[in-house]
Structure formats: C-alpha cells, structure tokens
mmCIF file with all atom_site columns, C-alpha atoms in Angstrom:
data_model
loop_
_atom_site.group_PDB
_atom_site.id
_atom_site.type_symbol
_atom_site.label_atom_id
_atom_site.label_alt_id
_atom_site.label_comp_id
_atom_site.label_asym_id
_atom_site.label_entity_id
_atom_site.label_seq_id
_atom_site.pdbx_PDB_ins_code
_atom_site.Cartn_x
_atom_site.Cartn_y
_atom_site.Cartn_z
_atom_site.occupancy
_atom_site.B_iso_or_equiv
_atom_site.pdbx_formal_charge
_atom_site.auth_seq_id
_atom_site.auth_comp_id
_atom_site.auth_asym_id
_atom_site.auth_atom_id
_atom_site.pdbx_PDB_model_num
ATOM 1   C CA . UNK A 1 1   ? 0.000   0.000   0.000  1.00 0.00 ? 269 UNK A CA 1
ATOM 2   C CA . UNK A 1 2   ? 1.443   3.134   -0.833 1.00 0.00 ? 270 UNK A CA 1
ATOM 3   C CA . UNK A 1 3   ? 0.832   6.836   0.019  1.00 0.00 ? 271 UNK A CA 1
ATOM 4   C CA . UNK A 1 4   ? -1.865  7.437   -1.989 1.00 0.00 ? 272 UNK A CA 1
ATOM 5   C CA . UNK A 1 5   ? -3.745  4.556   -0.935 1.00 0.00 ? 273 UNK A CA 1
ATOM 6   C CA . UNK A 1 6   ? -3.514  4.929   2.610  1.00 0.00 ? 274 UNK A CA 1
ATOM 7   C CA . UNK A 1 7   ? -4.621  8.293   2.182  1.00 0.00 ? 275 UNK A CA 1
ATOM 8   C CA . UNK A 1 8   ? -7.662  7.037   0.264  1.00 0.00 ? 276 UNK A CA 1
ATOM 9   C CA . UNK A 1 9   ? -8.276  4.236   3.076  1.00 0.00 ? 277 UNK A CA 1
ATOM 10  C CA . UNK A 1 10  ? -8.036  7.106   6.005  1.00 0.00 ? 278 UNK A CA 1
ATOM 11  C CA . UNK A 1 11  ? -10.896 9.068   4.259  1.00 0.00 ? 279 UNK A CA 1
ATOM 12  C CA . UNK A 1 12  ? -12.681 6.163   3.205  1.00 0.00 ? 280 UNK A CA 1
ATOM 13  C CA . UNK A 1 13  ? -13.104 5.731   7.057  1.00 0.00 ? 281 UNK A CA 1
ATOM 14  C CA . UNK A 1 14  ? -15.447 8.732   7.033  1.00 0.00 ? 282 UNK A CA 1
ATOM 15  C CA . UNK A 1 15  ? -18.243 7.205   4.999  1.00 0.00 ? 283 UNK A CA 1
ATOM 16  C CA . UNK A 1 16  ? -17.604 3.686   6.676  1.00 0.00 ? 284 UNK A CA 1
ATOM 17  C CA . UNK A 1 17  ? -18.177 5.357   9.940  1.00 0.00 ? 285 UNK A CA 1
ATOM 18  C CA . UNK A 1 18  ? -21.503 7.748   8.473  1.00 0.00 ? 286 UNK A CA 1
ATOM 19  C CA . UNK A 1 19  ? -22.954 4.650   7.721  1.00 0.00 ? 287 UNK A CA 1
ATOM 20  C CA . UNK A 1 20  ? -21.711 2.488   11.168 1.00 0.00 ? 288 UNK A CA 1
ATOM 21  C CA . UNK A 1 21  ? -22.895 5.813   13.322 1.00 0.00 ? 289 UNK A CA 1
ATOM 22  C CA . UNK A 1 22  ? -26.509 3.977   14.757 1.00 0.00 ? 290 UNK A CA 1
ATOM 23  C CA . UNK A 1 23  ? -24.539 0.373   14.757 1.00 0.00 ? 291 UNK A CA 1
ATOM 24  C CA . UNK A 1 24  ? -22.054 1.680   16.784 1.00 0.00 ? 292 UNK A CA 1
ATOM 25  C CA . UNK A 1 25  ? -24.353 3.902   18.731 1.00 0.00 ? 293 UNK A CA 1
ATOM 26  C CA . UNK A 1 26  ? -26.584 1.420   19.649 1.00 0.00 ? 294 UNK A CA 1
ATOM 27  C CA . UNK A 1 27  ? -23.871 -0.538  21.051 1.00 0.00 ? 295 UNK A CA 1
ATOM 28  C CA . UNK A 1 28  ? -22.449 1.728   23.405 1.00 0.00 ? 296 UNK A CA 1
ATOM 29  C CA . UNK A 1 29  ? -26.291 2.712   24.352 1.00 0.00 ? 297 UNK A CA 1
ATOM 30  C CA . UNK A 1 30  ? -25.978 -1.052  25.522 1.00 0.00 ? 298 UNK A CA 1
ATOM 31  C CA . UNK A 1 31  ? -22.906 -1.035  28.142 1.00 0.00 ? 299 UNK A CA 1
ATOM 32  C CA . UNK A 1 32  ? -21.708 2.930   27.546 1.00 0.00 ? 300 UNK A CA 1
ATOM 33  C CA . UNK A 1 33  ? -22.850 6.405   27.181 1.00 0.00 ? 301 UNK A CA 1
ATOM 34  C CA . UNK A 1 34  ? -24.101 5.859   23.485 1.00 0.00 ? 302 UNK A CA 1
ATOM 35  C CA . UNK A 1 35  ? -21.583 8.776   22.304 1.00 0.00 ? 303 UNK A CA 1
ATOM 36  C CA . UNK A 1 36  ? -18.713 5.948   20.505 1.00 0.00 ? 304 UNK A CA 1
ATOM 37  C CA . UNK A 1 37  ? -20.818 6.196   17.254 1.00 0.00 ? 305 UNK A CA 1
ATOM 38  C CA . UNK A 1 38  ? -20.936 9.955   17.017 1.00 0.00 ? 306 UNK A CA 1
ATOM 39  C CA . UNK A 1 39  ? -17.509 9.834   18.237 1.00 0.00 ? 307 UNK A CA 1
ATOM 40  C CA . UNK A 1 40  ? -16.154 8.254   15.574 1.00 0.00 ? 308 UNK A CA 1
ATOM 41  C CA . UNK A 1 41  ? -18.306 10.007  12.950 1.00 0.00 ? 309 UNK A CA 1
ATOM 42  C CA . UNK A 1 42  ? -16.595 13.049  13.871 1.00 0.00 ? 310 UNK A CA 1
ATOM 43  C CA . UNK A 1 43  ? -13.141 12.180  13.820 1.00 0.00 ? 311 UNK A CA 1
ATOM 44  C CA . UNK A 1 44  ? -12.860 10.455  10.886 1.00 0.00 ? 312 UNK A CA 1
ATOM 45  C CA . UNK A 1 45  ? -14.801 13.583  9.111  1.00 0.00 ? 313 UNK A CA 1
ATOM 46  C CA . UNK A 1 46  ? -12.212 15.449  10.748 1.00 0.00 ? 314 UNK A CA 1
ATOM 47  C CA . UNK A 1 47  ? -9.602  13.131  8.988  1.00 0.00 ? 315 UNK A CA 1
ATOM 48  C CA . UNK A 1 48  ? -11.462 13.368  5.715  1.00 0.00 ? 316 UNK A CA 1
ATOM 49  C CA . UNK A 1 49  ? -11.249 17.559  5.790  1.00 0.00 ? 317 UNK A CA 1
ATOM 50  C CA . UNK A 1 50  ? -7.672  17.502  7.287  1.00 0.00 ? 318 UNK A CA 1
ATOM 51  C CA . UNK A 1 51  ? -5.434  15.153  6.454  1.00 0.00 ? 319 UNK A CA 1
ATOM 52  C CA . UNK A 1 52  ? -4.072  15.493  2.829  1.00 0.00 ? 320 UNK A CA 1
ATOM 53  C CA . UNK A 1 53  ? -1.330  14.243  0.448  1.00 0.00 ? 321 UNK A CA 1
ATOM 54  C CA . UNK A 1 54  ? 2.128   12.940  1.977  1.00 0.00 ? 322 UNK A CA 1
ATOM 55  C CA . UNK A 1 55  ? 4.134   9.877   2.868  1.00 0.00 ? 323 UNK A CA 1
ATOM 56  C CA . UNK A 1 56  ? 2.495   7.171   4.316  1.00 0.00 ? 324 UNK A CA 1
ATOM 57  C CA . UNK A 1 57  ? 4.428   8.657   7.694  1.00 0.00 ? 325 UNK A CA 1
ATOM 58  C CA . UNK A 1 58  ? 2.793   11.712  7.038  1.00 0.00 ? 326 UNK A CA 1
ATOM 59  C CA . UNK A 1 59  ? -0.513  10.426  6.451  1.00 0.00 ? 327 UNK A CA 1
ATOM 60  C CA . UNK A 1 60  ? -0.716  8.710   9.636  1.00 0.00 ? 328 UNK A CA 1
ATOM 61  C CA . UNK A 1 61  ? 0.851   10.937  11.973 1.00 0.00 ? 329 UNK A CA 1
ATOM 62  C CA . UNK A 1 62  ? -1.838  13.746  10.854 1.00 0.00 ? 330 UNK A CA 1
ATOM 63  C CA . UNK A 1 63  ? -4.757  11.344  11.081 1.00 0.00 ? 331 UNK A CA 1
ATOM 64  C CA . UNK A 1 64  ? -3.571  10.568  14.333 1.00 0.00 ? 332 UNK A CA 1
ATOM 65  C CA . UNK A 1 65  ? -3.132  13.725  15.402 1.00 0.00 ? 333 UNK A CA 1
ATOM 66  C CA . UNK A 1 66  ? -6.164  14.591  13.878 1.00 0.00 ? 334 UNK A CA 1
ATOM 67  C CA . UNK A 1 67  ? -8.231  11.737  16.039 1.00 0.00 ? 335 UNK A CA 1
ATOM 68  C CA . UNK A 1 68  ? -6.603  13.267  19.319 1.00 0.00 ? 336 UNK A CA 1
ATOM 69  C CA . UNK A 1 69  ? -8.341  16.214  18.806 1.00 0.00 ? 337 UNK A CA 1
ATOM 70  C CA . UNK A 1 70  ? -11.527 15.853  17.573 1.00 0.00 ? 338 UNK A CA 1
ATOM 71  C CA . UNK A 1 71  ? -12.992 12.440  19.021 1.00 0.00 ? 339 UNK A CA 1
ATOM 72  C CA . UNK A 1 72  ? -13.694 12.761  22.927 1.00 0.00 ? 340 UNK A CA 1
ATOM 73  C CA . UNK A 1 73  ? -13.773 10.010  25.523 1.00 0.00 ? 341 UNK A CA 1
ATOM 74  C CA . UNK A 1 74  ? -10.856 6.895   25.975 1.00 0.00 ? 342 UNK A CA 1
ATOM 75  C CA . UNK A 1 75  ? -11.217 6.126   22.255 1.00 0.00 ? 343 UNK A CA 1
ATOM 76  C CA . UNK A 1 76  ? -9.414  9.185   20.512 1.00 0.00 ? 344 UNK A CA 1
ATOM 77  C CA . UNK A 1 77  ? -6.218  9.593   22.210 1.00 0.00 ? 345 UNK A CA 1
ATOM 78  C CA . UNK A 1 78  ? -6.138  5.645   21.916 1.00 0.00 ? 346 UNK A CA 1
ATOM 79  C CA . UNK A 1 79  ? -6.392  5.357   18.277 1.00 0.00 ? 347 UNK A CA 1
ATOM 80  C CA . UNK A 1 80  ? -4.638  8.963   17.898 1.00 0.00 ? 348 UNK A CA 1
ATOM 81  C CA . UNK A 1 81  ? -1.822  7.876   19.912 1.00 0.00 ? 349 UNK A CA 1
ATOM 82  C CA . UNK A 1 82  ? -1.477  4.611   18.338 1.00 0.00 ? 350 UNK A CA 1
ATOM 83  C CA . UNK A 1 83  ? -1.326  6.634   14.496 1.00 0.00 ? 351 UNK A CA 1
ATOM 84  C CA . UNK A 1 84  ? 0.907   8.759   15.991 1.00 0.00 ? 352 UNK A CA 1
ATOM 85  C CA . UNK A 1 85  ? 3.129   5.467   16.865 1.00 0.00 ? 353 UNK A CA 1
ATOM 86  C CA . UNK A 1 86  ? 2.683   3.563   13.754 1.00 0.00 ? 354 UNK A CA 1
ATOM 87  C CA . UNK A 1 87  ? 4.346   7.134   11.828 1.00 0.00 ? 355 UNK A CA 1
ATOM 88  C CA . UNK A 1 88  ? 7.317   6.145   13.241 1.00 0.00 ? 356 UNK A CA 1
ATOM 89  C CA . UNK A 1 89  ? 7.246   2.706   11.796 1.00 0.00 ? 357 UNK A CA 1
ATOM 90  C CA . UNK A 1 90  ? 5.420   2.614   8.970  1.00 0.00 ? 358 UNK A CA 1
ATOM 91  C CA . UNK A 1 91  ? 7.754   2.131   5.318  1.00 0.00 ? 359 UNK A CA 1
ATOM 92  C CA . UNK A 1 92  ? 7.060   4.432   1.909  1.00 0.00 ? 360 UNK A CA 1
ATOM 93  C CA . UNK A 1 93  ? 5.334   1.455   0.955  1.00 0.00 ? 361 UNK A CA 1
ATOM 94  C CA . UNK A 1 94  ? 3.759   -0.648  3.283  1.00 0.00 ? 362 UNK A CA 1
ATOM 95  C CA . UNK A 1 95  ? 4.056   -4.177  2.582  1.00 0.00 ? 363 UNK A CA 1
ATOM 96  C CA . UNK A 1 96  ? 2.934   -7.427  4.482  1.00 0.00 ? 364 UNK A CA 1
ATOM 97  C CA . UNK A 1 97  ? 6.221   -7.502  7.201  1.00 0.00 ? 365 UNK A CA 1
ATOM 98  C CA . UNK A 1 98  ? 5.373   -3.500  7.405  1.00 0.00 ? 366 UNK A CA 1
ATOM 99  C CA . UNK A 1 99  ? 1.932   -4.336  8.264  1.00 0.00 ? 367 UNK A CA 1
ATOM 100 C CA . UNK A 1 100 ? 2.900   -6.929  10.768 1.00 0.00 ? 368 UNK A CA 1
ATOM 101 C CA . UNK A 1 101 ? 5.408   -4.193  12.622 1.00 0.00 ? 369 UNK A CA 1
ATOM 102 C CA . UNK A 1 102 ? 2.626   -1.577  12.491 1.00 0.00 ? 370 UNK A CA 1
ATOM 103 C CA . UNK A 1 103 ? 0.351   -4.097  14.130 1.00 0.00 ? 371 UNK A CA 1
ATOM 104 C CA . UNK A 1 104 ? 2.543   -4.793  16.481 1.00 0.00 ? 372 UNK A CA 1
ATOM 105 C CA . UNK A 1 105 ? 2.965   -0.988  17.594 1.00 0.00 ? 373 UNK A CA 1
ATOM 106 C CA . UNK A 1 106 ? -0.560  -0.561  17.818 1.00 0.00 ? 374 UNK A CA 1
ATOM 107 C CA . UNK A 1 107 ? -0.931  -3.256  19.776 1.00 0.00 ? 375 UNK A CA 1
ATOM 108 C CA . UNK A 1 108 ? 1.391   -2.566  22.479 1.00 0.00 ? 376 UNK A CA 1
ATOM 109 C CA . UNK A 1 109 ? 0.245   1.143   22.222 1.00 0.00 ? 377 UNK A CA 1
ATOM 110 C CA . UNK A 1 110 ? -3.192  0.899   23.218 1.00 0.00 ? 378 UNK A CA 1
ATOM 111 C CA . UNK A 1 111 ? -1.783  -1.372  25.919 1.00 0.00 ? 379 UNK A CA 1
ATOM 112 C CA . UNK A 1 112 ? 0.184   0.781   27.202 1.00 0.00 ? 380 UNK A CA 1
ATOM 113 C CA . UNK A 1 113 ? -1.613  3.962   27.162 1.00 0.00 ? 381 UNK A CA 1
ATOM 114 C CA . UNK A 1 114 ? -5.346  2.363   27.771 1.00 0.00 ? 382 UNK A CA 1
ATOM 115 C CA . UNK A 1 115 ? -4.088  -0.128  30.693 1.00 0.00 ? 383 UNK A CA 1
ATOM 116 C CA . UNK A 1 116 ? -5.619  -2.960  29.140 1.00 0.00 ? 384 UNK A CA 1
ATOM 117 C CA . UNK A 1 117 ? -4.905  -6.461  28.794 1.00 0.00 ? 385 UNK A CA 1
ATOM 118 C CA . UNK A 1 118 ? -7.309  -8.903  26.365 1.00 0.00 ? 386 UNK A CA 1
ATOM 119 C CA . UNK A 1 119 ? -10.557 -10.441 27.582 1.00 0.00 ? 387 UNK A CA 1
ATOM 120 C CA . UNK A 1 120 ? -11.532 -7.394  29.180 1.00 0.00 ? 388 UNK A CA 1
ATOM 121 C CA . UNK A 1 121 ? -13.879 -6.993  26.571 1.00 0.00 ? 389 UNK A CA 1
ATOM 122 C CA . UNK A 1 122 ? -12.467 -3.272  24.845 1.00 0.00 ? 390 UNK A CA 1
ATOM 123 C CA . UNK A 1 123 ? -10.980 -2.491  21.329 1.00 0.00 ? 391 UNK A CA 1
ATOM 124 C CA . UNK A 1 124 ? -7.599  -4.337  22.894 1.00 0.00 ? 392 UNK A CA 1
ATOM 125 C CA . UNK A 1 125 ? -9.384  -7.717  22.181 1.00 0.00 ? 393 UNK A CA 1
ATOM 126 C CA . UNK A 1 126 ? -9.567  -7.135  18.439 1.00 0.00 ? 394 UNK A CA 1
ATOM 127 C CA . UNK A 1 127 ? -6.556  -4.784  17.719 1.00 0.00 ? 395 UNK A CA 1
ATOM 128 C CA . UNK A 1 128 ? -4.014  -7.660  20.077 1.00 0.00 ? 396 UNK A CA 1
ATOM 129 C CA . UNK A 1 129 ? -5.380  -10.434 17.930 1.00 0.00 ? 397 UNK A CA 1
ATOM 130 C CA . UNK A 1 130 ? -4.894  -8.499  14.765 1.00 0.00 ? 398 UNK A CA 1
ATOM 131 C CA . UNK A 1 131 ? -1.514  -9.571  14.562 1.00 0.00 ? 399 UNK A CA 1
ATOM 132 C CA . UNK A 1 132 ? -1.696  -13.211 15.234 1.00 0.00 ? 400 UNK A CA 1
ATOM 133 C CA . UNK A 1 133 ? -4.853  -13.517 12.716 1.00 0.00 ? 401 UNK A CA 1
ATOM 134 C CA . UNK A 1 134 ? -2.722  -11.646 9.372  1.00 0.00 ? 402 UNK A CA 1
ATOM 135 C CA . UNK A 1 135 ? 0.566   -13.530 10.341 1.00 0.00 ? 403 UNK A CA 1
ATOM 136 C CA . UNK A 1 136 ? -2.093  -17.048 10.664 1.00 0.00 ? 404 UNK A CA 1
ATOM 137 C CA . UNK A 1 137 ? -4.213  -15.960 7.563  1.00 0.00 ? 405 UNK A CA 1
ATOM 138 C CA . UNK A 1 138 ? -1.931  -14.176 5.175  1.00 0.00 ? 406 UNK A CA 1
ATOM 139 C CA . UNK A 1 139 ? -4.674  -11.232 5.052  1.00 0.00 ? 407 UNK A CA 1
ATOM 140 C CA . UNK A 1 140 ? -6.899  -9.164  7.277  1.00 0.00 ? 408 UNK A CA 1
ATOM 141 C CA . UNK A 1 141 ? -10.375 -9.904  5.874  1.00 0.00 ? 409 UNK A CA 1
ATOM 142 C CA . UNK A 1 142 ? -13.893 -8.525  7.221  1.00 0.00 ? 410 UNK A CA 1
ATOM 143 C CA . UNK A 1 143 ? -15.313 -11.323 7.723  1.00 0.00 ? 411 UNK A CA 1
ATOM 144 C CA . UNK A 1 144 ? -12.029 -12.518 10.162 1.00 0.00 ? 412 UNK A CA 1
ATOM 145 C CA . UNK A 1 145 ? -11.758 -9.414  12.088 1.00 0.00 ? 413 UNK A CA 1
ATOM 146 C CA . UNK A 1 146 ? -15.285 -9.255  12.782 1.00 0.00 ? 414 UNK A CA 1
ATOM 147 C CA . UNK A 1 147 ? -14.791 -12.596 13.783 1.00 0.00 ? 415 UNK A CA 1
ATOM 148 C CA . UNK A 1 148 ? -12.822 -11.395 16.170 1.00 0.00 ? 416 UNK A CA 1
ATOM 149 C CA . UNK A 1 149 ? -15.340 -8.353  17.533 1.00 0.00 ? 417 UNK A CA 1
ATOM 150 C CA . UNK A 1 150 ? -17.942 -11.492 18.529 1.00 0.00 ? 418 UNK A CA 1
ATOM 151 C CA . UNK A 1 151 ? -15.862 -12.765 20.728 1.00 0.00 ? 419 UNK A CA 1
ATOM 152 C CA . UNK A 1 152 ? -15.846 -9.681  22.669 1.00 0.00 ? 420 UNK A CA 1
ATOM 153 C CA . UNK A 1 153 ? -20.113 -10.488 22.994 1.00 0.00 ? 421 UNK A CA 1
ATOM 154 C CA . UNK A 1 154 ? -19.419 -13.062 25.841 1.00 0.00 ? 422 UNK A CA 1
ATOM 155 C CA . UNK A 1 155 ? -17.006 -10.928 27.849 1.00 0.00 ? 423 UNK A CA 1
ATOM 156 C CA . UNK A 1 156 ? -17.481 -9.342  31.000 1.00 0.00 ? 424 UNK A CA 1
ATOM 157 C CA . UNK A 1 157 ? -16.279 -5.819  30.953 1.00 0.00 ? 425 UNK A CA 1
ATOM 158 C CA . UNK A 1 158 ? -13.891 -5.171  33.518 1.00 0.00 ? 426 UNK A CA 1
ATOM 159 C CA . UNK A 1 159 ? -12.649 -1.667  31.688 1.00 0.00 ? 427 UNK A CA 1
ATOM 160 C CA . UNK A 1 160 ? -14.168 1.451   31.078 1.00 0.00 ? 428 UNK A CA 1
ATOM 161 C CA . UNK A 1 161 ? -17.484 2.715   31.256 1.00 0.00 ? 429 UNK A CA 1
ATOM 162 C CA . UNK A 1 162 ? -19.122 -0.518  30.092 1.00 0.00 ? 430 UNK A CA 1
ATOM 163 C CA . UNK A 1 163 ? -17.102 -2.060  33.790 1.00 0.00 ? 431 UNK A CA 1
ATOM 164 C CA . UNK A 1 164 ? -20.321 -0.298  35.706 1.00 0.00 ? 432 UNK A CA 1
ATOM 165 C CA . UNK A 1 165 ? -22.568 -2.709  33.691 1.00 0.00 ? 433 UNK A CA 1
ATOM 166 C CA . UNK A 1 166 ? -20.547 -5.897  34.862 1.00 0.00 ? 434 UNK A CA 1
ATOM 167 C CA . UNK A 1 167 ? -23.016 -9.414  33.935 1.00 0.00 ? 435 UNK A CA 1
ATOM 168 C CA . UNK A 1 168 ? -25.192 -6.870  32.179 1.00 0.00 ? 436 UNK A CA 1
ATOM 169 C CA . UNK A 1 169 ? -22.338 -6.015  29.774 1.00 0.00 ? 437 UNK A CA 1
ATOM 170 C CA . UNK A 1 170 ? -22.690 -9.611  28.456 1.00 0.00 ? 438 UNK A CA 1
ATOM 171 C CA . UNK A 1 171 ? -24.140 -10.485 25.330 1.00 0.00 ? 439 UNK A CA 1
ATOM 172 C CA . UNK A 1 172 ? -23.028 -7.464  23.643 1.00 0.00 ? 440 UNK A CA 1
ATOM 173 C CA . UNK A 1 173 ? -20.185 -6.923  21.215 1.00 0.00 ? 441 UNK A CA 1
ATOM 174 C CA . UNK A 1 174 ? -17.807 -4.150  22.624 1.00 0.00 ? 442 UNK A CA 1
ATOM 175 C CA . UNK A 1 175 ? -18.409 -0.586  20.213 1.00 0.00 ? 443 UNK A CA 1
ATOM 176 C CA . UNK A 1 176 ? -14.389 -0.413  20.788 1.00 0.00 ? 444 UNK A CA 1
ATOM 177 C CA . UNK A 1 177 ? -13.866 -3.537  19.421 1.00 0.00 ? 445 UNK A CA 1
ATOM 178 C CA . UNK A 1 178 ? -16.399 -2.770  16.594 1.00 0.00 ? 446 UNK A CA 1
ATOM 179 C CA . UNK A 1 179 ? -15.211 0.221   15.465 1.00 0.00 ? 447 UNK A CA 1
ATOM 180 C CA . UNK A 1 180 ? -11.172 -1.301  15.437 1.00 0.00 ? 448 UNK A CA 1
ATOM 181 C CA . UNK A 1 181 ? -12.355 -4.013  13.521 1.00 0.00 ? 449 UNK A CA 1
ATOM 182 C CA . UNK A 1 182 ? -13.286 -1.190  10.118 1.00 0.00 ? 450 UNK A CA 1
ATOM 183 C CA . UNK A 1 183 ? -9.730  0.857   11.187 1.00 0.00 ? 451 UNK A CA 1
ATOM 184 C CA . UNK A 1 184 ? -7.645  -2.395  10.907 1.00 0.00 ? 452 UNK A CA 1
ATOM 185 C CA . UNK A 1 185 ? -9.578  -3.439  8.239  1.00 0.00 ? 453 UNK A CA 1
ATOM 186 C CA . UNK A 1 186 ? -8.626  -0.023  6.308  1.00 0.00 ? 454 UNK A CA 1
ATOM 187 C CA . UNK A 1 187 ? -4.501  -0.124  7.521  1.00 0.00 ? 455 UNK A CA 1
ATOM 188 C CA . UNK A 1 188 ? -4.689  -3.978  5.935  1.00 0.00 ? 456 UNK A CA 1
ATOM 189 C CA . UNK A 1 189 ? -7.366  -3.869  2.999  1.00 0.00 ? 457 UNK A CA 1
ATOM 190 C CA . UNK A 1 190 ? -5.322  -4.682  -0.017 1.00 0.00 ? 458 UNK A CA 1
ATOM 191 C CA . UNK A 1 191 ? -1.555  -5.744  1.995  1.00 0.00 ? 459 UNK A CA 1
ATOM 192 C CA . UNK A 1 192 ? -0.711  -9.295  1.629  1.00 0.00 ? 460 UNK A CA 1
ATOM 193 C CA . UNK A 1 193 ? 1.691   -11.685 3.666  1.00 0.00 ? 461 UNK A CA 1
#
C-alpha cells in the first residue's frame, strides 16, 4: 500500500463510519454512554477535511493527530496515539512484514496507554489479535476481524465505562472492538503476507 492509498483508506473511514454511526451507537447505548458512534463520525470527518497528500508517515501521523483532537472520551487519544506510533514505523510502501510491525505498535500502544490487557472486553481484544490472525491468515479480511469483535459479545467488561454494567455487559459486542475491527480493516485492505 502506498501513500496514496492509505490516504484514500483514512478518508474512506469517514463514509464507513456515516454509515456504522446507529450500529455503533446502539452498542455503546448497551454497556456505555451511546456517544462511541458519534464519536467516531466526527473524527474520521475530521480526517477526511484535514489530512491530505504525503508519505504514508505523514498520512498517519496527521490522522492521528487529527483523532486526538476531535474524538472525545478513551477512544481518541487511543487510536490517535497509536497513528501517531505507527508514523514512526510505517515504510514508503507498506508491505505485508510493514503491516505486521505496524500491528505490532498498535498493539502494544493501546496497551500501554489504555491499561488494558485482552478479555476485558475493549478495542484491545480485536486490535491484540490483529496480529496473530494476518501472520495465521496471510490477510486481514472482514469477515475474520469481525470474527474477532464477537468474541468480545461473551465478555465481561472489567474496563471502562461498560465495567459499571458488569453481567449486564454480556451479550453485547464491545463498540471499541467494533469500530477497530473497520480501522484495521482499512490499515490492511489490499496488503498481503
């Protein structure tokens, strides 16, 4: 993937997101404050209007700056951050081993910064797995990462705002987890093993 279609990918996210809103919405209605939806809508407009033509370092480091600023709550500086640290890894052209090493970073980044360890049922569970699952499958289909977002449906949260809803949080698939499963998908859509 090079510049150009990262760049296309990032602002992609912006209709993805328009049309994931009331999806996303509705599940942080379920075990959060029902604002994860709108949340996202916003920053990835943001990312649409802001972000323009550069490296792929470039790209990234403004949409993640760009996140930081204009999505509230634990999500933004998570995801902005984690741009922010993939920048500083990410190649001219990012291939499959480039992928695997941005993973990696973004993994260990939201970590890090968000305190979290998997099964907690939060956006860690599918962004720790993403790894593993492109190294296992050779790509980082839909279909695998949502995959991946189900699981989170028989968690009990033990993190964030959906921790108040402890047994109650069961049964529903984490918006975190949801909305890292179309960001993931956009880094990887097209890279190959």
């Amino acid at each position: 993937m090079n510049a150009e279609k990262l760049l296309e990918q990032m602002h992609g996210l912006k209709s993805i997101f328009d049309e994931k809103e009331s999806e996303l919405t509705g599940l942080d209605r379920e075990i959060g404050d029902g604002d994860h939806g709108v949340n996202m809508k916003r920053g990835f407009s943001a990312v649409n209007d802001k972000v323009s033509a550069g490296s792929t370092q470039d790209i990234l480091k403004q949409t993640g700056m760009t996140l930081m600023s204009s999505i509230g709550g634990a999500s933004g500086p998570l995801y902005g951050f984690s741009f922010v640290k993939m920048s500083e890894v990410a190649k001219e052209e990012i291939d499959g081993e480039n992928l695997m090493e941005m993973l990696e970073v973004f993994d260990r980044t939201v970590a890090e910064k968000g305190k979290v360890e998997g099964g907690e049922k939060t956006m860690y569970d599918v962004i720790s797995k993403s790894a593993d699952l492109f190294r296992e499958k050779g790509s980082l289909s839909l279909e695998d990462l949502q995959q991946l977002a189900e699981e989170t449906k028989d968690m009990i949260a033990t993190k964030g705002r959906a921790a108040y809803f402890k047994e109650k949080s069961k049964g529903t698939i984490d918006p975190g987890a949801q909305s890292a499963v179309y960001i993931i998908h956009a880094l990887g859509e097209g890279v190959e093993k």
